[in-house]
């Protein structure tokens, strides 16, 4: 049966994945109370009334279905899909009964480590260097991958923000790969990018402001992992460079990292839930998620993507990464990333923090 379905045209498989995602999300919205997937607002929430969560299950189901049906799959690709499903299951359990970091982080680290080994991501960074360099590159990939999975979860805090980031990163990576390596269009990995974007876009129909459902940890950690796995596979294939992926990640990586640093300097518990990310403060300042999510989409499309397209050259790529991260970090600071609502962003505020 599977062999017959894999003969379907790829666009039909993408459509099946998107439809699966939409149906799952629709069912979860209808049955959220019975499933125990209603998220009540608390002091640190960005919503004001109980709202269904766990909509990321639809993204997971749609992406996995398409990934299994797309031609060109292998034992390696099946292993990556299985790891993504395991991480999504962990996130779903965390949605029901929050797990402490001492439980979540080791499991996430093991899953990311296995993905590095399966894809050969270390070789893409370190090349034929010696064992010490290889070990260092593997450690950096592990820490970077683990941070990305978790920051993607942290950044899923207002309607549509994580969904648009996923769609834009996948479409951008697809465009860069297709323009630089036309043969990539025949690869399972390239079409998995399309499947991830399609399943996420179907979820966004219900999640754009004002959201009828939230993604939840199942969806956000799954998407964070899928992006990491796809990035490593594309690096190994030579479709994209590391600077290009760093640029595509800039909006989320800068906001999450600056917020973490400022909260640490303030002496706060950085593992505690909060709503002081730059995007959250901006949403409150501008009266809702819509202007912030649309602005993030516009920046990704009109600024981040063109710069990433130009960053394939290693020399310019590193310079572009530096400039992009300086600019996005500055934007996060101007928005007051890491500060509570009663504090206003400004040089005096940050100077006071540094003197503590």
Coordinates of C-alpha atoms in Angstrom, one line a residue:
X1 CA 0.0 0.0 0.0
X2 CA 2.8 2.4 0.9
X3 CA 4.6 1.7 -2.3
X4 CA 1.5 2.5 -4.3
X5 CA 1.0 5.8 -2.4
X6 CA 4.7 6.8 -2.9
X7 CA 3.9 6.8 -6.6
X8 CA 1.7 9.8 -6.1
X9 CA 2.9 13.1 -7.5
X10 CA 4.9 15.1 -4.9
X11 CA 2.4 18.1 -5.0
X12 CA -0.4 15.6 -4.2
X13 CA 1.7 14.3 -1.2
X14 CA 2.2 17.8 0.0
X15 CA -1.5 18.5 -0.3
X16 CA -2.3 15.3 1.7
X17 CA 0.1 16.4 4.4
X18 CA -1.5 19.9 4.6
X19 CA -5.0 18.4 4.7
X20 CA -4.0 16.0 7.4
X21 CA -2.6 18.9 9.5
X22 CA -5.8 20.9 9.0
X23 CA -8.1 18.0 9.9
X24 CA -6.1 17.2 13.1
X25 CA -6.1 20.9 14.2
X26 CA -9.9 21.1 13.5
X27 CA -10.6 18.0 15.6
X28 CA -8.3 19.2 18.5
X29 CA -10.2 22.5 18.6
X30 CA -13.5 20.7 18.8
X31 CA -12.3 18.2 21.4
X32 CA -9.8 20.3 23.4
X33 CA -11.7 20.2 26.6
X34 CA -12.2 16.4 26.5
X35 CA -8.5 15.9 25.6
X36 CA -7.3 18.2 28.4
X37 CA -5.8 20.6 25.9
X38 CA -7.3 23.9 27.1
X39 CA -4.7 26.5 28.1
X40 CA -6.1 28.9 30.7
X41 CA -4.5 32.4 30.8
X42 CA -2.1 33.1 33.6
X43 CA 0.0 36.2 34.6
X44 CA 2.7 35.4 32.1
X45 CA 0.3 34.5 29.2
X46 CA -0.2 36.6 26.1
X47 CA -3.9 35.5 25.7
X48 CA -6.8 36.5 27.9
X49 CA -9.3 33.6 27.6
X50 CA -8.9 29.8 27.7
X51 CA -7.7 28.6 24.3
X52 CA -7.1 25.1 22.9
X53 CA -3.4 24.1 22.6
X54 CA -1.7 21.1 21.0
X55 CA -2.4 22.2 17.5
X56 CA 1.2 21.3 16.6
X57 CA 0.0 17.7 16.6
X58 CA -1.4 18.5 13.2
X59 CA 1.9 19.8 11.9
X60 CA 3.6 16.7 13.2
X61 CA 1.0 14.3 11.6
X62 CA 1.1 16.2 8.3
X63 CA 4.9 16.4 8.1
X64 CA 5.4 12.8 9.1
X65 CA 2.8 11.5 6.6
X66 CA 4.4 13.4 3.7
X67 CA 7.9 12.4 4.8
X68 CA 6.9 8.8 4.7
X69 CA 5.2 9.0 1.3
X70 CA 7.8 11.2 -0.5
X71 CA 10.0 9.3 -2.9
X72 CA 13.7 9.0 -2.2
X73 CA 13.4 8.1 1.5
X74 CA 15.8 5.8 3.2
X75 CA 16.7 4.3 6.5
X76 CA 18.4 7.6 7.4
X77 CA 15.3 9.7 6.6
X78 CA 13.1 7.2 8.5
X79 CA 15.3 7.5 11.5
X80 CA 15.1 11.3 11.5
X81 CA 11.3 11.2 11.2
X82 CA 11.2 8.8 14.2
X83 CA 13.4 11.0 16.3
X84 CA 11.2 14.0 15.4
X85 CA 8.1 12.0 16.4
X86 CA 9.8 11.0 19.8
X87 CA 10.5 14.7 20.5
X88 CA 7.0 15.6 19.6
X89 CA 5.6 13.0 22.0
X90 CA 7.8 14.4 24.8
X91 CA 6.5 17.8 24.0
X92 CA 2.9 16.6 24.0
X93 CA 3.4 15.0 27.4
X94 CA 4.9 18.3 28.6
X95 CA 1.7 20.1 27.3
X96 CA -0.4 17.8 29.6
X97 CA 1.9 17.6 32.6
X98 CA 4.9 20.0 32.6
X99 CA 8.2 18.2 32.9
X100 CA 11.2 19.6 34.7
X101 CA 14.2 20.7 32.7
X102 CA 16.3 17.9 34.3
X103 CA 14.0 15.4 32.5
X104 CA 13.5 17.2 29.2
X105 CA 17.0 18.4 28.4
X106 CA 18.8 15.0 28.6
X107 CA 16.2 13.4 26.2
X108 CA 16.4 16.3 23.9
X109 CA 20.2 16.2 23.9
X110 CA 20.2 12.5 23.1
X111 CA 17.8 13.1 20.2
X112 CA 19.9 15.9 18.8
X113 CA 23.1 13.9 19.2
X114 CA 21.6 11.0 17.3
X115 CA 20.5 13.4 14.5
X116 CA 24.1 14.8 14.3
X117 CA 25.4 11.2 14.0
X118 CA 22.8 10.1 11.4
X119 CA 23.3 13.1 9.1
X120 CA 27.0 13.4 9.5
X121 CA 26.6 17.0 10.4
X122 CA 30.0 17.2 12.2
X123 CA 31.9 16.5 9.0
X124 CA 30.0 19.3 7.2
X125 CA 31.5 21.7 9.8
X126 CA 34.9 20.3 10.5
X127 CA 35.7 18.6 7.2
X128 CA 38.7 16.3 7.4
X129 CA 40.2 17.9 10.5
X130 CA 41.7 16.0 13.4
X131 CA 39.8 14.3 16.2
X132 CA 40.0 17.3 18.5
X133 CA 38.4 19.6 15.9
X134 CA 35.8 17.0 15.0
X135 CA 34.9 16.6 18.7
X136 CA 34.7 20.4 19.1
X137 CA 32.5 20.8 16.1
X138 CA 30.2 18.0 17.3
X139 CA 29.9 19.7 20.7
X140 CA 29.1 23.0 19.1
X141 CA 26.4 21.4 16.9
X142 CA 25.0 19.6 20.0
X143 CA 24.8 22.8 22.0
X144 CA 23.5 24.8 19.1
X145 CA 20.9 22.2 18.2
X146 CA 19.7 21.9 21.8
X147 CA 19.5 25.7 22.1
X148 CA 17.6 26.0 18.9
X149 CA 15.0 23.4 19.8
X150 CA 14.4 25.1 23.1
X151 CA 14.5 28.7 21.9
X152 CA 12.0 27.8 19.2
X153 CA 9.7 26.7 22.0
X154 CA 10.4 29.9 23.9
X155 CA 9.6 32.0 20.9
X156 CA 6.2 30.4 20.4
X157 CA 4.5 33.0 22.6
X158 CA 2.1 35.0 20.4
X159 CA -0.3 34.1 17.6
X160 CA 1.4 33.1 14.3
X161 CA 5.0 34.0 15.2
X162 CA 6.5 30.5 15.2
X163 CA 4.4 29.3 12.2
X164 CA 5.5 32.2 10.0
X165 CA 9.1 31.7 11.1
X166 CA 9.0 28.0 10.0
X167 CA 7.3 28.7 6.7
X168 CA 9.7 31.5 5.9
X169 CA 12.8 29.5 6.9
X170 CA 11.7 26.5 4.8
X171 CA 10.8 28.5 1.7
X172 CA 14.0 30.5 2.0
X173 CA 16.1 27.4 2.3
X174 CA 14.3 25.8 -0.6
X175 CA 14.9 28.9 -2.8
X176 CA 18.6 29.1 -1.9
X177 CA 19.1 25.3 -2.5
X178 CA 17.2 25.4 -5.9
X179 CA 19.1 28.4 -7.2
X180 CA 22.5 27.1 -6.1
X181 CA 22.0 23.4 -6.8
X182 CA 19.1 22.6 -9.2
X183 CA 19.6 18.9 -8.5
X184 CA 18.3 19.5 -5.0
X185 CA 14.8 19.6 -6.4
X186 CA 14.9 15.8 -6.8
X187 CA 15.9 15.2 -3.2
X188 CA 13.7 13.9 -0.4
X189 CA 15.2 16.6 1.9
X190 CA 14.1 19.4 -0.4
X191 CA 10.6 18.1 -0.5
X192 CA 10.5 17.6 3.2
X193 CA 11.2 21.3 3.5
X194 CA 8.1 21.8 1.3
X195 CA 6.1 19.3 3.4
X196 CA 7.0 21.1 6.7
X197 CA 6.1 24.5 5.2
X198 CA 2.8 23.1 3.9
X199 CA 1.7 21.4 7.1
X200 CA 2.7 24.5 9.1
X201 CA 0.8 26.8 6.7
X202 CA -2.4 24.6 7.2
X203 CA -2.0 25.0 11.0
X204 CA -1.6 28.8 10.5
X205 CA -5.1 29.0 9.1
X206 CA -6.2 28.4 12.7
X207 CA -3.3 30.2 14.5
X208 CA -3.1 33.6 12.8
X209 CA -4.2 36.4 15.0
X210 CA -6.6 36.1 16.7
X211 CA -5.7 32.4 17.2
X212 CA -8.3 29.7 17.6
X213 CA -5.6 27.3 18.8
X214 CA -2.0 27.3 20.0
X215 CA 0.9 25.2 18.7
X216 CA 2.0 23.8 22.1
X217 CA 5.3 22.1 22.9
X218 CA 4.6 19.1 20.7
X219 CA 4.7 21.3 17.6
X220 CA 7.3 23.9 18.6
X221 CA 10.0 21.3 19.7
X222 CA 9.2 19.1 16.7
X223 CA 9.7 22.1 14.3
X224 CA 12.8 23.2 16.0
X225 CA 14.3 19.7 15.6
X226 CA 13.2 19.3 12.0
X227 CA 14.9 22.6 11.1
X228 CA 18.1 21.4 12.8
X229 CA 18.0 18.1 11.0
X230 CA 17.3 19.7 7.6
X231 CA 20.0 22.3 8.1
X232 CA 22.6 19.6 8.8
X233 CA 21.5 17.5 5.8
X234 CA 21.7 20.6 3.5
X235 CA 25.1 21.5 4.9
X236 CA 26.4 18.0 4.2
X237 CA 24.9 18.2 0.6
X238 CA 26.5 21.6 0.1
X239 CA 23.2 23.3 -0.7
X240 CA 23.5 26.0 1.9
X241 CA 26.4 27.3 4.0
X242 CA 26.4 27.7 7.8
X243 CA 26.3 31.5 7.5
X244 CA 23.2 31.2 5.4
X245 CA 21.4 29.1 8.1
X246 CA 22.6 31.5 10.8
X247 CA 21.1 34.4 8.9
X248 CA 17.8 32.6 8.3
X249 CA 17.6 32.0 12.1
X250 CA 18.5 35.5 13.2
X251 CA 15.1 36.9 14.3
X252 CA 14.4 34.1 16.7
X253 CA 18.0 33.4 17.8
X254 CA 18.7 37.1 18.6
X255 CA 15.5 37.7 20.5
X256 CA 15.8 34.5 22.6
X257 CA 19.5 35.0 23.3
X258 CA 19.3 38.7 24.2
X259 CA 16.3 38.0 26.5
X260 CA 18.1 35.2 28.3
X261 CA 21.2 37.3 28.9
X262 CA 19.2 40.3 30.2
X263 CA 17.1 38.2 32.5
X264 CA 20.3 36.5 33.8
X265 CA 21.9 39.9 34.5
X266 CA 18.7 40.9 36.3
X267 CA 19.1 37.9 38.6
X268 CA 16.0 36.2 37.5
X269 CA 15.4 32.5 37.3
X270 CA 16.1 31.9 33.6
X271 CA 14.2 28.6 33.6
X272 CA 11.0 30.3 34.8
X273 CA 8.2 31.1 32.4
X274 CA 8.0 34.8 31.5
X275 CA 6.6 37.2 28.8
X276 CA 9.6 39.5 28.4
X277 CA 10.8 38.5 24.9
X278 CA 11.1 41.5 22.6
X279 CA 8.2 40.2 20.4
X280 CA 6.0 39.8 23.4
X281 CA 6.7 43.3 24.7
X282 CA 6.1 44.7 21.2
X283 CA 2.8 42.8 20.9
X284 CA 1.6 44.5 24.1
X285 CA 2.8 47.9 23.0
X286 CA 1.1 47.7 19.6
X287 CA -2.1 46.2 20.8
X288 CA -1.8 42.6 19.7
X289 CA 0.1 39.9 17.8
X290 CA -0.9 40.8 14.3
X291 CA 1.5 43.8 13.7
X292 CA 4.4 41.9 15.2
X293 CA 3.8 38.7 13.3
X294 CA 3.3 40.5 10.0
X295 CA 6.5 42.6 10.7
X296 CA 8.5 39.5 11.4
X297 CA 7.2 37.9 8.1
X298 CA 8.1 41.1 6.2
X299 CA 11.6 41.2 7.7
X300 CA 12.2 37.6 6.9
X301 CA 11.0 38.1 3.3
X302 CA 12.5 41.5 2.4
X303 CA 15.7 41.6 4.5
X304 CA 16.7 38.2 5.8
X305 CA 16.1 36.2 2.6
X306 CA 18.0 38.5 0.3
X307 CA 21.0 38.7 2.7
X308 CA 21.0 34.9 3.0
X309 CA 21.0 34.6 -0.8
X310 CA 24.1 36.7 -1.0
X311 CA 25.9 35.0 1.9
X312 CA 27.0 31.8 0.1
X313 CA 30.5 33.3 -0.3
X314 CA 32.3 32.5 3.0
X315 CA 33.9 35.9 3.4
X316 CA 30.8 37.9 2.8
X317 CA 28.7 35.3 4.6
X318 CA 30.6 35.8 7.9
X319 CA 30.4 39.6 7.6
X320 CA 26.7 39.3 6.8
X321 CA 26.1 37.1 9.9
X322 CA 27.9 39.7 12.1
X323 CA 25.9 42.6 10.7
X324 CA 22.6 40.8 10.8
X325 CA 23.0 39.7 14.4
X326 CA 24.2 43.1 15.6
X327 CA 21.1 44.6 13.9
X328 CA 18.6 42.1 15.3
X329 CA 20.2 42.2 18.8
X330 CA 19.9 46.0 18.7
X331 CA 16.3 45.7 17.8
X332 CA 15.7 43.3 20.6
X333 CA 17.3 45.7 23.1
X334 CA 15.3 48.6 21.8
X335 CA 12.2 46.6 22.3
X336 CA 13.2 45.9 25.9
X337 CA 14.0 42.2 25.6
X338 CA 14.3 40.7 29.1
X339 CA 12.8 43.7 30.9
X340 CA 9.6 43.6 32.9
X341 CA 6.7 45.8 31.7
X342 CA 7.4 48.5 34.2
X343 CA 10.9 49.1 32.9
X344 CA 11.5 51.2 29.7
X345 CA 14.3 50.1 27.3
X346 CA 17.1 52.6 27.1
X347 CA 20.8 53.1 27.7
X348 CA 20.3 54.1 31.3
X349 CA 18.4 50.9 32.0
X350 CA 21.0 48.6 30.6
X351 CA 23.8 50.6 32.1
X352 CA 22.2 50.1 35.5
X353 CA 22.0 46.3 34.8
X354 CA 25.7 46.1 34.0
X355 CA 26.7 47.9 37.2
X356 CA 25.0 45.3 39.4

